[in-house]
Short mmCIF file of C-alpha atoms and ligand atoms in Angstrom, two decimals:
data_model
loop_
_atom_site.label_atom_id
_atom_site.label_comp_id
_atom_site.label_asym_id
_atom_site.label_seq_id
_atom_site.Cartn_x
_atom_site.Cartn_y
_atom_site.Cartn_z
CA UNK A 1 -34.13 46.22 57.79
CA UNK A 2 -30.74 47.59 58.76
CA UNK A 3 -29.19 48.61 55.44
CA UNK A 4 -29.98 49.47 51.86
CA UNK A 5 -27.92 50.15 48.74
CA UNK A 6 -29.31 52.75 46.32
CA UNK A 7 -28.10 52.53 42.73
CA UNK A 8 -28.81 54.22 39.41
CA UNK A 9 -30.45 51.84 36.90
CA UNK A 10 -29.66 53.88 33.76
CA UNK A 11 -26.86 56.32 32.81
CA UNK A 12 -26.78 58.38 36.00
CA UNK A 13 -28.87 61.42 37.03
CA UNK A 14 -31.89 59.22 37.74
CA UNK A 15 -32.79 61.30 40.79
CA UNK A 16 -30.76 59.27 43.30
CA UNK A 17 -30.11 62.42 45.37
CA UNK A 18 -33.80 63.03 45.90
CA UNK A 19 -34.50 59.40 46.84
CA UNK A 20 -31.49 59.17 49.18
CA UNK A 21 -32.50 62.40 50.91
CA UNK A 22 -36.01 61.07 51.36
CA UNK A 23 -34.86 57.81 52.96
CA UNK A 24 -32.17 59.48 55.09
CA UNK A 25 -34.82 60.58 57.57
CA UNK A 26 -34.86 57.09 59.12
CA UNK A 27 -31.19 56.20 58.50
CA UNK A 28 -28.31 56.64 60.96
CA UNK A 29 -25.53 56.86 58.39
CA UNK A 30 -25.18 57.54 54.66
CA UNK A 31 -22.15 56.12 52.86
CA UNK A 32 -20.74 56.91 49.40
CA UNK A 33 -18.89 53.90 47.95
CA UNK A 34 -17.58 54.88 44.49
CA UNK A 35 -17.06 57.70 42.01
CA UNK A 36 -15.89 61.11 43.05
CA UNK A 37 -16.90 64.68 42.36
CA UNK A 38 -18.05 63.68 38.89
CA UNK A 39 -21.37 63.04 40.69
CA UNK A 40 -24.00 65.74 41.07
CA UNK A 41 -26.86 64.79 43.39
CA UNK A 42 -29.62 67.37 43.69
CA UNK A 43 -31.80 67.70 46.78
CA UNK A 44 -34.68 70.18 47.00
CA UNK A 45 -36.68 70.95 50.14
CA UNK A 46 -38.54 73.99 51.43
CA UNK A 47 -37.64 75.98 48.30
CA UNK A 48 -33.91 75.34 48.85
CA UNK A 49 -31.75 73.45 46.38
CA UNK A 50 -28.42 71.78 47.22
CA UNK A 51 -26.20 69.88 44.81
CA UNK A 52 -23.82 67.40 46.44
CA UNK A 53 -20.74 66.12 44.62
CA UNK A 54 -18.52 64.25 47.10
CA UNK A 55 -20.32 64.57 50.41
CA UNK A 56 -23.18 62.10 50.99
CA UNK A 57 -26.67 63.61 50.74
CA UNK A 58 -27.24 62.69 54.40
CA UNK A 59 -25.32 65.82 55.40
CA UNK A 60 -28.47 67.88 54.84
CA UNK A 61 -30.10 66.09 57.80
CA UNK A 62 -28.99 66.95 61.34
CA UNK A 63 -27.17 64.22 63.26
CA UNK A 64 -26.49 61.69 60.50
CA UNK A 65 -23.05 60.15 60.07
CA UNK A 66 -21.80 60.74 56.53
CA UNK A 67 -19.04 58.54 55.20
CA UNK A 68 -16.85 58.82 52.11
CA UNK A 69 -15.81 55.19 51.64
CA UNK A 70 -12.52 53.76 50.38
CA UNK A 71 -14.01 53.21 46.90
CA UNK A 72 -14.48 56.96 46.38
CA UNK A 73 -11.72 59.03 44.79
CA UNK A 74 -11.30 62.26 46.74
CA UNK A 75 -10.17 65.57 45.27
CA UNK A 76 -9.27 67.35 48.53
CA UNK A 77 -9.49 70.79 46.97
CA UNK A 78 -13.02 70.15 45.66
CA UNK A 79 -14.02 68.51 48.95
CA UNK A 80 -12.91 71.49 51.04
CA UNK A 81 -14.78 73.86 48.73
CA UNK A 82 -17.90 71.72 49.08
CA UNK A 83 -17.56 71.67 52.89
CA UNK A 84 -17.20 75.46 52.97
CA UNK A 85 -20.13 76.02 50.64
CA UNK A 86 -22.37 73.81 52.78
CA UNK A 87 -21.20 75.49 55.99
CA UNK A 88 -22.00 78.90 54.47
CA UNK A 89 -25.46 77.58 53.66
CA UNK A 90 -25.87 76.70 57.36
CA UNK A 91 -25.25 72.94 57.41
CA UNK A 92 -23.16 71.40 60.19
CA UNK A 93 -20.00 69.61 59.08
CA UNK A 94 -17.70 68.39 61.80
CA UNK A 95 -17.44 65.01 63.52
CA UNK A 96 -20.35 63.81 61.37
CA UNK A 97 -18.19 63.67 58.21
CA UNK A 98 -15.81 60.70 57.91
CA UNK A 99 -13.37 60.04 55.08
CA UNK A 100 -11.69 56.71 54.51
CA UNK A 101 -7.95 56.71 55.11
CA UNK A 102 -7.71 54.40 52.06
CA UNK A 103 -9.48 56.65 49.53
CA UNK A 104 -7.32 57.46 46.48
CA UNK A 105 -6.58 61.18 46.16
CA UNK A 106 -7.22 63.13 42.97
CA UNK A 107 -4.42 65.65 42.33
CA UNK A 108 -4.24 68.60 39.92
CA UNK A 109 -2.19 66.40 37.58
CA UNK A 110 -5.04 63.87 37.39
CA UNK A 111 -7.41 66.62 36.29
CA UNK A 112 -4.86 67.82 33.73
CA UNK A 113 -4.38 64.26 32.43
CA UNK A 114 -8.14 63.73 32.14
CA UNK A 115 -8.45 66.86 29.96
CA UNK A 116 -5.32 66.08 27.92
CA UNK A 117 -6.45 62.50 27.19
CA UNK A 118 -9.86 63.73 26.08
CA UNK A 119 -8.22 66.26 23.75
CA UNK A 120 -6.05 63.52 22.26
CA UNK A 121 -9.07 61.28 21.65
CA UNK A 122 -10.63 64.05 19.59
CA UNK A 123 -13.89 62.86 18.01
CA UNK A 124 -13.63 59.60 19.96
CA UNK A 125 -13.71 61.41 23.30
CA UNK A 126 -15.72 59.98 26.18
CA UNK A 127 -16.96 63.43 27.24
CA UNK A 128 -15.80 63.00 30.80
CA UNK A 129 -16.51 65.53 33.52
CA UNK A 130 -12.78 66.53 33.50
CA UNK A 131 -12.65 65.89 37.25
CA UNK A 132 -9.64 63.55 36.99
CA UNK A 133 -11.70 60.45 37.84
CA UNK A 134 -10.26 58.05 35.22
CA UNK A 135 -6.59 58.90 35.84
CA UNK A 136 -7.05 58.61 39.64
CA UNK A 137 -8.56 55.12 39.37
CA UNK A 138 -5.92 54.15 36.77
CA UNK A 139 -3.19 55.08 39.27
CA UNK A 140 -4.91 53.09 42.01
CA UNK A 141 -5.01 49.96 39.86
CA UNK A 142 -1.44 50.52 38.61
CA UNK A 143 -0.40 50.68 42.27
CA UNK A 144 0.81 54.22 41.83
CA UNK A 145 -2.07 55.80 43.73
CA UNK A 146 -1.71 58.19 46.63
CA UNK A 147 -4.24 57.68 49.41
CA UNK A 148 -5.78 59.97 52.03
CA UNK A 149 -3.46 58.53 54.68
CA UNK A 150 -0.43 59.56 52.58
CA UNK A 151 -1.54 63.20 52.64
CA UNK A 152 -0.96 63.20 56.39
CA UNK A 153 2.75 62.36 56.27
CA UNK A 154 5.28 64.53 54.43
CA UNK A 155 7.90 61.82 53.93
CA UNK A 156 5.41 59.31 52.57
CA UNK A 157 3.75 61.89 50.33
CA UNK A 158 7.09 62.97 48.83
CA UNK A 159 8.05 59.37 48.17
CA UNK A 160 4.72 58.56 46.50
CA UNK A 161 4.74 61.74 44.42
CA UNK A 162 8.24 60.93 43.18
CA UNK A 163 7.06 57.49 42.06
CA UNK A 164 3.93 58.63 40.33
CA UNK A 165 5.09 61.92 38.79
CA UNK A 166 8.18 60.60 37.07
CA UNK A 167 6.23 58.94 34.27
CA UNK A 168 3.47 61.55 34.16
CA UNK A 169 5.81 64.49 33.77
CA UNK A 170 7.45 62.66 30.88
CA UNK A 171 4.02 62.32 29.27
CA UNK A 172 3.05 65.92 29.95
CA UNK A 173 6.27 67.19 28.41
CA UNK A 174 6.87 64.84 25.48
CA UNK A 175 3.47 63.39 24.58
CA UNK A 176 1.00 66.15 25.42
CA UNK A 177 3.42 69.12 25.14
CA UNK A 178 2.03 70.55 28.38
CA UNK A 179 3.54 72.04 31.54
CA UNK A 180 4.99 69.55 34.00
CA UNK A 181 4.19 69.45 37.74
CA UNK A 182 6.74 70.25 40.48
CA UNK A 183 6.90 67.95 43.49
CA UNK A 184 7.73 70.71 45.94
CA UNK A 185 4.74 72.83 44.90
CA UNK A 186 2.41 69.83 45.13
CA UNK A 187 3.82 68.88 48.54
CA UNK A 188 3.10 72.28 50.03
CA UNK A 189 -0.38 72.47 48.54
CA UNK A 190 -1.52 68.94 49.33
CA UNK A 191 -0.02 68.71 52.82
CA UNK A 192 -2.03 71.82 53.69
CA UNK A 193 -5.20 70.29 52.25
CA UNK A 194 -4.48 67.05 54.14
CA UNK A 195 -4.12 69.00 57.43
CA UNK A 196 -7.55 70.57 56.89
CA UNK A 197 -9.12 67.16 56.30
CA UNK A 198 -7.16 65.29 59.01
CA UNK A 199 -9.96 65.42 61.64
CA UNK A 200 -12.26 63.56 59.25
CA UNK A 201 -9.87 60.83 58.07
CA UNK A 202 -10.38 57.45 59.71
CA UNK A 203 -10.80 53.68 59.29
CA UNK A 204 -14.30 53.87 57.82
CA UNK A 205 -14.57 50.10 57.19
CA UNK A 206 -14.33 49.57 60.96
CA UNK A 207 -16.76 52.41 61.61
CA UNK A 208 -19.46 51.15 59.22
CA UNK A 209 -19.14 47.53 60.37
CA UNK A 210 -19.44 48.70 63.97
CA UNK A 211 -22.59 50.68 63.14
CA UNK A 212 -24.07 47.62 61.43
CA UNK A 213 -23.19 45.40 64.40
CA UNK A 214 -25.04 47.86 66.64
CA UNK A 215 -28.12 47.47 64.44
CA UNK A 216 -27.89 50.98 63.02
CA UNK A 217 -29.58 51.82 59.71
CA UNK A 218 -27.04 52.44 56.97
CA UNK A 219 -27.83 53.80 53.52
CA UNK A 220 -25.26 53.20 50.76
CA UNK A 221 -25.39 56.07 48.25
CA UNK A 222 -24.53 55.05 44.70
CA UNK A 223 -23.30 57.62 42.22
CA UNK A 224 -23.48 57.42 38.40
CA UNK A 225 -25.51 54.47 37.08
CA UNK A 226 -25.37 50.85 35.92
CA UNK A 227 -24.56 51.71 32.27
CA UNK A 228 -21.59 53.84 33.37
CA UNK A 229 -20.10 50.87 35.25
CA UNK A 230 -16.59 50.09 34.03
CA UNK A 231 -17.50 46.41 33.50
CA UNK A 232 -21.23 46.38 32.78
CA UNK A 233 -21.69 49.78 31.15
CA UNK A 234 -21.42 50.79 27.50
CA UNK A 235 -17.63 50.46 27.53
CA UNK A 236 -15.52 52.49 26.80
CA UNK A 237 -18.16 55.23 27.27
CA UNK A 238 -18.29 54.66 31.00
CA UNK A 239 -16.80 56.00 34.19
CA UNK A 240 -13.90 54.21 35.90
CA UNK A 241 -15.66 52.84 38.97
CA UNK A 242 -18.36 50.33 39.93
CA UNK A 243 -21.67 52.15 40.40
CA UNK A 244 -23.46 48.78 40.66
CA UNK A 245 -24.57 47.30 43.98
CA UNK A 246 -21.52 45.01 44.18
CA UNK A 247 -19.44 48.18 44.37
CA UNK A 248 -20.94 48.92 47.77
CA UNK A 249 -19.11 45.99 49.29
CA UNK A 250 -15.69 46.69 47.76
CA UNK A 251 -16.03 50.43 48.22
CA UNK A 252 -16.73 50.26 51.96
CA UNK A 253 -15.29 47.05 53.35
CA UNK A 254 -18.72 45.66 54.26
CA UNK A 255 -18.96 42.00 53.29
CA UNK A 256 -21.69 41.02 50.80
CA UNK A 257 -23.45 38.87 53.41
CA UNK A 258 -24.02 42.01 55.50
CA UNK A 259 -25.85 43.88 52.76
CA UNK A 260 -29.60 43.45 53.02
CA UNK A 261 -31.41 45.18 50.20
CA UNK A 262 -30.92 47.07 46.96
CA UNK A 263 -33.16 49.77 45.54
CA UNK A 264 -32.78 50.76 41.91
CA UNK A 265 -33.60 54.30 40.83
CA UNK A 266 -34.85 54.92 37.28
CA UNK A 267 -36.25 57.95 35.53
CA UNK A 268 -39.65 57.53 33.85
CA UNK A 269 -37.79 58.27 30.60
CA UNK A 270 -34.05 58.03 29.85
CA UNK A 271 -31.17 60.49 29.75
CA UNK A 272 -27.46 60.33 29.20
CA UNK A 273 -24.83 63.05 29.50
CA UNK A 274 -21.66 62.55 27.50
CA UNK A 275 -20.85 60.36 24.51
CA UNK A 276 -21.80 56.72 23.93
CA UNK A 277 -24.65 54.50 22.76
CA UNK A 278 -28.19 55.40 23.75
CA UNK A 279 -30.72 53.27 21.83
CA UNK A 280 -33.92 55.16 22.74
CA UNK A 281 -32.54 58.67 22.23
CA UNK A 282 -34.95 61.01 20.46
CA UNK A 283 -33.91 62.42 17.14
CA UNK A 284 -31.77 65.51 17.63
CA UNK A 285 -31.04 64.59 21.25
CA UNK A 286 -34.57 65.15 22.59
CA UNK A 287 -34.63 68.94 22.93
CA UNK A 288 -38.34 69.06 23.82
CA UNK A 289 -37.98 66.53 26.65
CA UNK A 290 -34.78 68.24 27.81
CA UNK A 291 -36.53 71.59 28.21
CA UNK A 292 -39.54 70.04 29.93
CA UNK A 293 -37.46 67.95 32.32
CA UNK A 294 -34.77 70.63 32.78
CA UNK A 295 -32.19 68.04 31.77
CA UNK A 296 -28.89 69.85 32.23
CA UNK A 297 -25.98 68.29 34.14
CA UNK A 298 -25.82 69.01 37.89
CA UNK A 299 -22.00 68.96 37.78
CA UNK A 300 -21.03 70.41 34.41
CA UNK A 301 -24.26 72.08 33.22
CA UNK A 302 -24.01 70.13 29.94
CA UNK A 303 -27.30 69.38 28.15
CA UNK A 304 -28.40 65.79 28.78
CA UNK A 305 -29.47 63.67 25.82
CA UNK A 306 -33.06 62.45 26.26
CA UNK A 307 -35.22 59.57 25.06
CA UNK A 308 -37.90 57.03 25.96
CA UNK A 309 -37.75 54.55 28.86
CA UNK A 310 -35.73 51.49 27.87
CA UNK A 311 -37.08 48.40 29.65
CA UNK A 312 -34.32 46.23 28.15
CA UNK A 313 -31.50 48.12 29.86
CA UNK A 314 -33.38 48.58 33.14
CA UNK A 315 -34.33 44.87 33.29
CA UNK A 316 -30.69 43.96 32.89
CA UNK A 317 -29.79 46.54 35.56
CA UNK A 318 -32.16 44.74 37.95
CA UNK A 319 -30.29 41.51 37.28
CA UNK A 320 -26.76 42.96 37.60
CA UNK A 321 -27.59 44.84 40.80
CA UNK A 322 -29.96 42.26 42.22
CA UNK A 323 -32.75 44.74 42.90
CA UNK A 324 -36.37 43.65 43.09
CA UNK A 325 -37.79 47.11 43.68
CA UNK A 326 -37.36 50.51 42.15
CA UNK A 327 -37.99 54.19 42.67
CA UNK A 328 -39.48 55.71 39.50
CA UNK A 329 -38.71 59.43 39.22
CA UNK A 330 -39.79 62.41 37.11
CA UNK A 331 -43.12 60.86 36.15
CA UNK A 332 -44.59 64.39 36.33
CA UNK A 333 -42.50 65.38 33.29
CA UNK A 334 -44.44 62.93 31.10
CA UNK A 335 -47.78 64.73 31.65
CA UNK A 336 -49.15 66.20 28.42
CA UNK A 337 -47.95 63.58 25.91
CA UNK A 338 -50.72 61.96 23.87
CA UNK A 339 -48.63 58.78 23.46
CA UNK A 340 -45.73 57.44 25.55
CA UNK A 341 -43.34 54.75 24.40
CA UNK A 342 -41.45 51.99 26.24
CA UNK A 343 -38.63 50.13 24.51
CA UNK A 344 -39.36 46.40 24.84
CA UNK A 345 -36.81 44.90 22.44
CA UNK A 346 -33.80 45.55 20.21
CA UNK A 347 -33.40 44.70 16.55
CA UNK A 348 -30.08 44.35 14.74
CA UNK A 349 -30.26 44.31 10.95
CA UNK A 350 -33.98 43.67 11.18
CA UNK A 351 -33.63 40.66 13.50
CA UNK A 352 -34.91 40.71 17.07
CA UNK A 353 -31.86 40.57 19.32
CA UNK A 354 -31.99 38.05 22.13
CA UNK A 355 -28.67 38.74 23.84
CA UNK A 356 -27.68 42.04 25.32
CA UNK A 357 -25.09 43.69 23.04
CA UNK A 358 -21.66 43.45 24.66
CA UNK A 359 -19.95 46.12 22.58
CA UNK A 360 -20.68 49.81 22.27
CA UNK A 361 -20.53 49.43 18.47
CA UNK A 362 -23.36 46.85 18.47
CA UNK A 363 -25.33 48.83 21.03
CA UNK A 364 -24.97 51.88 18.79
CA UNK A 365 -26.80 50.26 15.88
CA UNK A 366 -29.65 48.46 17.65
CA UNK A 367 -33.11 49.58 16.59
CA UNK A 368 -35.44 49.89 19.54
CA UNK A 369 -38.79 48.12 19.33
CA UNK A 370 -41.46 50.13 21.09
CA UNK A 371 -44.72 49.51 22.85
CA UNK A 372 -46.97 52.57 22.68
CA UNK A 373 -49.22 53.57 25.56
CA UNK A 374 -51.80 56.33 25.90
CA UNK A 375 -50.52 59.30 27.85
CA UNK A 376 -52.25 61.53 30.40
CA UNK A 377 -52.82 65.27 30.35
CA UNK A 378 -53.27 66.03 34.07
CA UNK A 379 -50.63 67.73 36.22
CA UNK A 380 -49.76 64.97 38.69
CA UNK A 381 -47.07 66.82 40.66
CA UNK A 382 -49.22 67.44 43.75
CA UNK A 383 -50.76 63.96 44.02
CA UNK A 384 -50.00 62.21 47.31
CA UNK A 385 -51.83 58.89 46.93
CA UNK A 386 -51.36 56.19 44.33
CA UNK A 387 -55.14 55.74 43.87
CA UNK A 388 -55.50 59.38 42.80
CA UNK A 389 -53.09 59.04 39.85
CA UNK A 390 -54.74 59.08 36.39
CA UNK A 391 -55.58 55.60 35.07
CA UNK A 392 -53.06 55.94 32.20
CA UNK A 393 -50.28 56.88 34.65
CA UNK A 394 -51.04 53.74 36.66
CA UNK A 395 -51.01 51.68 33.46
CA UNK A 396 -47.59 53.12 32.53
CA UNK A 397 -46.24 52.26 36.01
CA UNK A 398 -47.56 48.70 35.90
CA UNK A 399 -46.27 48.18 32.36
CA UNK A 400 -42.79 49.19 33.54
CA UNK A 401 -43.10 46.83 36.53
CA UNK A 402 -44.07 44.00 34.20
CA UNK A 403 -41.38 44.66 31.59
CA UNK A 404 -38.57 45.19 34.11
CA UNK A 405 -39.77 42.52 36.51
CA UNK A 406 -39.60 44.62 39.69
CA UNK A 407 -42.01 46.34 42.06
CA UNK A 408 -42.09 50.14 42.04
CA UNK A 409 -42.11 51.14 45.70
CA UNK A 410 -41.37 54.87 45.36
CA UNK A 411 -43.02 57.19 42.84
CA UNK A 412 -41.46 60.62 42.48
CA UNK A 413 -43.65 63.38 41.06
CA UNK A 414 -41.54 66.48 41.56
CA UNK A 415 -38.14 67.66 42.72
CA UNK A 416 -39.21 68.43 46.30
CA UNK A 417 -38.93 65.87 49.10
CA UNK A 418 -42.68 66.12 49.61
CA UNK A 419 -43.61 65.33 45.99
CA UNK A 420 -43.35 61.59 46.48
CA UNK A 421 -45.63 58.60 46.90
CA UNK A 422 -44.02 56.04 49.22
CA UNK A 423 -45.61 52.62 48.78
CA UNK A 424 -43.69 50.93 51.58
CA UNK A 425 -41.73 51.99 54.62
CA UNK A 426 -37.95 51.80 54.86
CA UNK A 427 -35.88 51.54 58.05
CA UNK A 428 -38.81 51.31 60.43
P1 GDP B 1 -28.79 62.10 40.60
O1 GDP B 1 -27.44 62.36 40.04
O2 GDP B 1 -29.27 60.73 40.31
O3 GDP B 1 -28.90 62.44 42.05
O4 GDP B 1 -29.79 63.10 39.82
P2 GDP B 1 -29.53 64.66 39.50
O5 GDP B 1 -29.71 65.44 40.74
O6 GDP B 1 -28.27 64.84 38.75
O7 GDP B 1 -30.70 64.92 38.45
C1 GDP B 1 -32.03 64.72 38.74
C2 GDP B 1 -32.78 66.05 38.58
O8 GDP B 1 -34.16 65.83 38.59
C3 GDP B 1 -32.52 67.03 39.71
O9 GDP B 1 -32.59 68.34 39.22
C4 GDP B 1 -33.69 66.76 40.67
O10 GDP B 1 -34.02 67.88 41.47
C5 GDP B 1 -34.78 66.47 39.70
N1 GDP B 1 -35.81 65.51 40.16
C6 GDP B 1 -35.66 64.38 40.89
N2 GDP B 1 -36.83 63.72 40.99
C7 GDP B 1 -37.74 64.46 40.29
C8 GDP B 1 -39.12 64.29 39.98
O11 GDP B 1 -39.77 63.31 40.34
N3 GDP B 1 -39.70 65.25 39.21
C9 GDP B 1 -39.03 66.35 38.75
N4 GDP B 1 -39.68 67.23 38.01
N5 GDP B 1 -37.72 66.54 39.03
C10 GDP B 1 -37.09 65.61 39.78
P1 IMO B 2 -24.45 61.16 39.01
O1 IMO B 2 -23.95 60.56 40.29
C1 IMO B 2 -24.33 61.24 34.65
C2 IMO B 2 -20.45 60.41 32.74
C3 IMO B 2 -19.73 61.53 32.03
C4 IMO B 2 -19.02 60.74 30.95
C5 IMO B 2 -18.64 59.44 31.66
C6 IMO B 2 -17.21 59.42 32.17
O2 IMO B 2 -24.82 62.59 39.13
O3 IMO B 2 -25.53 60.31 38.42
P2 IMO B 2 -15.99 60.62 34.20
O4 IMO B 2 -15.78 62.06 34.51
O5 IMO B 2 -16.71 59.86 35.26
O6 IMO B 2 -14.72 59.92 33.79
O7 IMO B 2 -16.92 60.61 32.87
O8 IMO B 2 -19.54 59.33 32.75
N1 IMO B 2 -20.81 60.71 34.16
C7 IMO B 2 -22.06 60.94 34.59
N2 IMO B 2 -23.22 61.03 33.90
N3 IMO B 2 -24.33 61.33 36.00
C8 IMO B 2 -23.19 61.21 36.71
O9 IMO B 2 -23.16 61.14 38.04
C9 IMO B 2 -21.97 61.04 36.00
N4 IMO B 2 -20.68 60.90 36.36
C10 IMO B 2 -19.98 60.67 35.23
O10 IMO B 2 -20.63 62.46 31.48
O11 IMO B 2 -19.91 60.42 29.92
MG1 MG B 3 -26.47 63.74 38.81
#
């Protein structure tokens, strides 16, 4: 099997980083295809913890090609800081890191706009990561974006900045009452950042297609999750990209016929960071589960809202992404509960809902219908074989498989690479 797309099946932070790191061992290249440094992917091995934001998790393995695809928005300042931090930690970053020449660039004014728009929305805010993600994608689709290739040419960069800043400075001054940005200052700063990144900038669509033609194993690393997708998520409480499997094609230039398999990643419960509907959220945001699962954002440190596993959303995620198998993570966190619930239906005004709510307002008022299962008390974090799991853990896993309609092929029982039960092989 030459390539695999890994996607989040919930609201992000499902443990994609851990799963990607695990499967990187047998991959030749790891490719990010959407999002930006709003992502925080945590990898733990040998007592070390690394959080990746823009650089694919594959960078922690020697000799893997790591690609930032055209669908990713790149904040060059954040990227250089991440490169330096990883180099200080002893990881090699040179020829192995490739950045698409077509990736839209996030500038300081995108970050400022992100914050200013959130302030203006007040109580209706989306609770973004303030990384400038939305404004960068908005510029791309308004055809006012500035791409990595433009950072490498002073004349082109000046021209593009003039086009895009004209309107924004008007907004900063007259609508937000904030400082404006000066083209000359931005030119100096961003040309210097572009020079630092120049050795990595290339035609990554050609590179990835060449690797695939050579029969190399390519892993596509999704960020965020299905319900943060700008089309299929709980709009408008979403991010501005396509974290779903279809995004892997657009965000890399690899045709859909060349993509072989999709693996969904879901937590054994549910979390969401930021505002928006969350049907199975525990009362008060799920403080007890948050403490137990250490559910604090890997990018912003914000507390994540917590609740029970929602089979309705994950089943729909399987359909939208086309995955038939899943990695189930953080099952160890559910040890010690006498009862565990799975959401198996939604009610609106007392009626069982057949269709999936299309609006955030409807999604906000659905009442989850739960199936209750007996829990298990044992610590399962050191178990290495499926057969040794407690009977009730196995029942919970098979109930999820049945309700979602997929096979669980990876069971994650702890944050470390080694705390995993792999029920099939990948890339062999
Ligand atoms: P991502 O954004 O999907 O890569 O997920 P994050 O890294 O933001 O959040 C997942 C968190 O759970 C990280 O702190 C991981 O180290 C941790 N984690 C992943 N899998 C497991 C697991 O099976 N058990 C436990 N206890 N922690 C896990
Ligand atoms: P990973 O890859 C969880 C959320 C933000 C906010 C919304 C929009 O680690 O799973 P944005 O800054 O993207 O415009 O914010 O999306 N969000 C995430 N939530 N995990 C992430 O990434 C996220 N990236 C963005 O909290 O609600
Ligand atoms: Mg995360």
